[in-house]
Amino acid sequence: MRALAWHGKHDVRVDTVDDPEILNPRDAIIKVTATAICGSDLHLYDGFIPTMQKGDILGHEFMGEVVETGPGSTLKKGQRVVVPFTIACGNCYHCGKHQYSACDNGLPADNQDIAQELYGQPMSGLFGYSHMTGGYAGGQAEYVRVPFSDVGPIVIPDGVEDEKVLFLSDILPTGWMAAENAQIEPGDIVAVWGCGPVGLFAVQSAFLMGADRVIAIDHFPHRLELARKFGAETINFEESKTYEALMEMTGGIGPDACIDAVGLEAHGFFVDNVWDQIKASTFLGTDRAHSIRQAIIACRKGGRVSMPAVYGGFIDKFPLGAFMEKGLTLKTGQTHVQHYMPALLEAILDGEIDTTFLISHRMALEDAPRGYKMFHDRQNEVTKVVLKPDLAAAA
Amino acid sequence: MPDQLADDAPLTTARDRRAVDDATAALVEDKGDTLVGRAVTINRRADELFAYFRDFANLPSFMDSVERIEVLDSRRSHWVVKAPGGRTVEWTSVITEEAPGSFIAWASEEGADVPNSGRVDFRPAGDRGTVVTATILYDPPAGMIGRLVAKLFQREPAIQARRDLRRFKQLMETGEIATAARTRKQPEEEKA
């Protein structure tokens, strides 16, 4: 089959590799019909994530048709499914509590050592996201082996287009969980750092959960425009001073809830950010983290901070004093996708949530390397690239 | 056991080697000076886990370094285990004590390539399932050097025990052992 493989920093290629096979009873093989490039794929593209190996197949947002099933799978050939990016067993204590991204059994036993050393306990497996998260081949490919197919994939009714449901795989549940973690109360003012897909879905979700006002922060005009369409007020941090603007826009109180949807590749020319960048490039520290610091400083006393943004390692100058003195609450985590999928699918089918506005580019799988470059270089207008293995490659 | 316990942590986590030496004799039959211990919580009943484990023919399904186990009689079994450098080591193991659904203790017979002894405890943990604790005492083949070499090849018993217990958990909880391989031949190539 053809698949998008990582070869190094800013070097991804579509290679011909062996087709996947059923290896465990609960496996299914999915023929991919649509797959997206995620903002977090850019962390891999930029070489920020350790334990990548040449030839690793990327992609963790995908859906397709069931073409083969193991004896323990509950799926049927021909069914269309969206696959969660977290690989979780459904049987362990954490899955029992619907903390799917904390699944004990999603990672192969030997791969659990790295995460155990780094985080204290290993997490669930992830598709196409380095060997620390299992080394599973991802979905930017023609076919994918999906473990625990009786627990993860959600069946999509006939007649519903791929593009309407594809984002159930990651970014829609992630944006929703970000808003849920912000414990939004009616009348709240919510600030969202980052108007990428997760930030935009968090804006949508915050309003659905009863937020009175949402303030969206970014520096890409097109992305701020999308946030404005959902009713958000905006701050362009290249035009205005974010902390000062937030304080003035909230009558000197600060937002009740702050959502950091930026993460470890925060843009912008700030002193602490540049310092982080120097350290990141000299392997002194891996995470550049201006947005989370600013969220903590801006948040109102006794407020809530939610961090869907991806961080992998350590940061310096975490404003622990502000966090403590103001009595903030911080909630975060990889998304428990399996927990959110059924209700969000319902919301999509009922027309309450529409995510198709996000898709700016559709391409053949063969053109994926160009898609990565575009998404990386032109983040203002490239909001989401969807790859379709069926499409013919552009000339 | 030592007269005074400094804290309630398991001996396998002690910083002071002497505490281990003092106490291991009481813990299991003394068959070596290297102590390995690991606890894992498995979301199944203790009697189910005990039953699977007690049938030693099942163990190679999740113990990666075990090439084969021949069950000789109700108490004795012969173990053939992979060692660094493509070699194998062998011993005959005897169950010294057991309580169904609760624990199994064993010790190797005279003439073992790697003298060892240990016990596996199955302790009910309410709605979390069962805490399974493996405690192993062994004599590394060629002392420290042998252990260093083994570690290089990732066959160091502490690493092996941790991974084996994770595989046991996976098998008992999910009915399969997780693999990130894409094709059948991939894991074979990686092992070669």
Short mmCIF file of N, CA and C in Angstrom, two decimals, chain A residues 17-21 23-26 89 91-93 104-105 107 109-110 112-113 116 134 136 145, chain B residues 43 64 127-128 159 162-163 166-167 169-170 173-185:
data_model
loop_
_atom_site.label_atom_id
_atom_site.label_comp_id
_atom_site.label_asym_id
_atom_site.label_seq_id
_atom_site.Cartn_x
_atom_site.Cartn_y
_atom_site.Cartn_z
N VAL A 17 4.69 0.42 1.12
CA VAL A 17 5.03 -0.47 2.24
C VAL A 17 4.08 -1.67 2.23
N ASP A 18 4.39 -2.69 3.07
CA ASP A 18 3.52 -3.86 3.16
C ASP A 18 2.15 -3.48 3.72
N ASP A 19 1.11 -4.14 3.22
CA ASP A 19 -0.24 -3.93 3.75
C ASP A 19 -0.30 -4.45 5.19
N PRO A 20 -1.11 -3.82 6.04
CA PRO A 20 -1.25 -4.34 7.40
C PRO A 20 -2.06 -5.65 7.42
N GLU A 21 -1.85 -6.42 8.50
CA GLU A 21 -2.55 -7.70 8.65
C GLU A 21 -3.22 -7.75 10.03
N LEU A 23 -3.46 -9.13 13.45
CA LEU A 23 -2.46 -9.80 14.29
C LEU A 23 -3.05 -10.27 15.62
N ASN A 24 -4.07 -9.59 16.10
CA ASN A 24 -4.71 -9.94 17.37
C ASN A 24 -6.20 -10.14 17.13
N PRO A 25 -6.86 -10.93 18.02
CA PRO A 25 -8.28 -11.26 17.78
C PRO A 25 -9.19 -10.04 17.64
N ARG A 26 -8.90 -8.97 18.38
CA ARG A 26 -9.83 -7.84 18.37
C ARG A 26 -9.49 -6.80 17.29
N CYS A 89 -8.10 -0.20 25.56
CA CYS A 89 -8.59 -1.58 25.58
C CYS A 89 -10.05 -1.72 25.98
N ASN A 91 -11.06 -2.48 28.90
CA ASN A 91 -11.19 -3.45 29.99
C ASN A 91 -10.52 -3.05 31.30
N CYS A 92 -9.52 -2.19 31.24
CA CYS A 92 -8.72 -1.90 32.43
C CYS A 92 -9.47 -0.92 33.34
N TYR A 93 -8.89 -0.70 34.49
CA TYR A 93 -9.51 0.20 35.49
C TYR A 93 -9.78 1.58 34.90
N ASP A 104 -4.31 1.35 30.46
CA ASP A 104 -3.12 0.61 30.89
C ASP A 104 -2.56 -0.29 29.78
N ASN A 105 -3.40 -0.69 28.83
CA ASN A 105 -3.01 -1.78 27.93
C ASN A 105 -2.86 -1.38 26.47
N LEU A 107 -0.51 0.37 25.09
CA LEU A 107 0.89 0.36 24.62
C LEU A 107 1.46 -1.04 24.73
N ALA A 109 4.01 -3.80 25.81
CA ALA A 109 4.71 -3.83 27.10
C ALA A 109 6.10 -3.20 27.01
N ASP A 110 6.83 -3.49 25.94
CA ASP A 110 8.20 -2.99 25.84
C ASP A 110 8.24 -1.47 25.63
N GLN A 112 6.28 0.63 26.98
CA GLN A 112 5.80 1.36 28.17
C GLN A 112 6.94 1.92 29.00
N ASP A 113 8.16 1.38 28.82
CA ASP A 113 9.30 1.81 29.65
C ASP A 113 9.58 3.30 29.51
N GLN A 116 6.96 5.41 31.15
CA GLN A 116 7.02 5.18 32.59
C GLN A 116 8.15 6.02 33.20
N GLY A 134 3.77 4.10 21.44
CA GLY A 134 3.50 2.74 20.97
C GLY A 134 4.20 2.37 19.67
N TYR A 136 2.69 2.72 16.78
CA TYR A 136 1.64 2.22 15.88
C TYR A 136 1.66 2.98 14.56
N ARG A 145 -4.15 -1.06 10.46
CA ARG A 145 -4.56 -2.08 11.45
C ARG A 145 -5.03 -1.36 12.70
N ASN B 43 -7.34 -6.15 36.48
CA ASN B 43 -8.79 -6.03 36.65
C ASN B 43 -9.48 -7.38 36.44
N ASP B 64 8.31 -13.33 27.90
CA ASP B 64 9.01 -13.25 26.63
C ASP B 64 10.31 -14.04 26.59
N ASP B 127 -12.74 -3.02 43.70
CA ASP B 127 -13.20 -2.84 42.31
C ASP B 127 -12.04 -2.58 41.35
N ARG B 128 -10.83 -2.54 41.86
CA ARG B 128 -9.68 -2.42 40.95
C ARG B 128 -9.19 -3.78 40.49
N ILE B 159 13.88 -5.72 34.33
CA ILE B 159 13.16 -5.22 33.16
C ILE B 159 12.20 -6.29 32.65
N ARG B 162 9.13 -6.72 34.84
CA ARG B 162 8.19 -5.62 34.66
C ARG B 162 7.38 -5.81 33.36
N ARG B 163 8.10 -6.16 32.30
CA ARG B 163 7.41 -6.33 31.01
C ARG B 163 6.52 -7.58 31.00
N ARG B 166 3.34 -6.80 32.73
CA ARG B 166 2.46 -5.99 31.89
C ARG B 166 1.75 -6.87 30.86
N ARG B 167 2.51 -7.82 30.28
CA ARG B 167 1.89 -8.72 29.28
C ARG B 167 0.85 -9.61 29.92
N LYS B 169 -0.95 -8.85 32.49
CA LYS B 169 -2.11 -7.97 32.70
C LYS B 169 -2.89 -7.80 31.40
N GLN B 170 -2.17 -7.54 30.31
CA GLN B 170 -2.85 -7.34 29.02
C GLN B 170 -3.65 -8.58 28.62
N GLU B 173 -6.66 -9.03 31.03
CA GLU B 173 -7.70 -7.99 30.94
C GLU B 173 -8.32 -7.90 29.55
N THR B 174 -7.50 -8.04 28.51
CA THR B 174 -8.01 -7.78 27.16
C THR B 174 -8.10 -9.04 26.30
N GLY B 175 -7.52 -10.13 26.78
CA GLY B 175 -7.56 -11.36 26.00
C GLY B 175 -6.49 -11.42 24.92
N GLU B 176 -5.62 -10.42 24.86
CA GLU B 176 -4.55 -10.42 23.87
C GLU B 176 -3.38 -9.58 24.37
N ILE B 177 -2.25 -9.71 23.70
CA ILE B 177 -1.06 -8.96 24.09
C ILE B 177 -0.80 -7.89 23.03
N ALA B 178 -0.77 -6.63 23.48
CA ALA B 178 -0.68 -5.51 22.53
C ALA B 178 0.59 -5.57 21.70
N THR B 179 0.44 -5.32 20.42
CA THR B 179 1.59 -5.19 19.52
C THR B 179 1.33 -4.03 18.57
N ALA B 180 2.40 -3.30 18.26
CA ALA B 180 2.26 -2.20 17.31
C ALA B 180 2.67 -2.64 15.91
N ALA B 181 2.96 -3.91 15.74
CA ALA B 181 3.41 -4.39 14.44
C ALA B 181 2.29 -4.18 13.40
N ARG B 182 2.68 -4.11 12.15
CA ARG B 182 1.70 -3.95 11.08
C ARG B 182 1.50 -5.28 10.35
N THR B 183 2.58 -6.04 10.29
CA THR B 183 2.50 -7.31 9.58
C THR B 183 3.05 -8.42 10.46
N ARG B 184 2.72 -9.66 10.10
CA ARG B 184 3.17 -10.81 10.88
C ARG B 184 4.69 -10.94 10.87
N LYS B 185 5.32 -10.61 9.75
CA LYS B 185 6.76 -10.84 9.66
C LYS B 185 7.56 -9.75 10.38
#
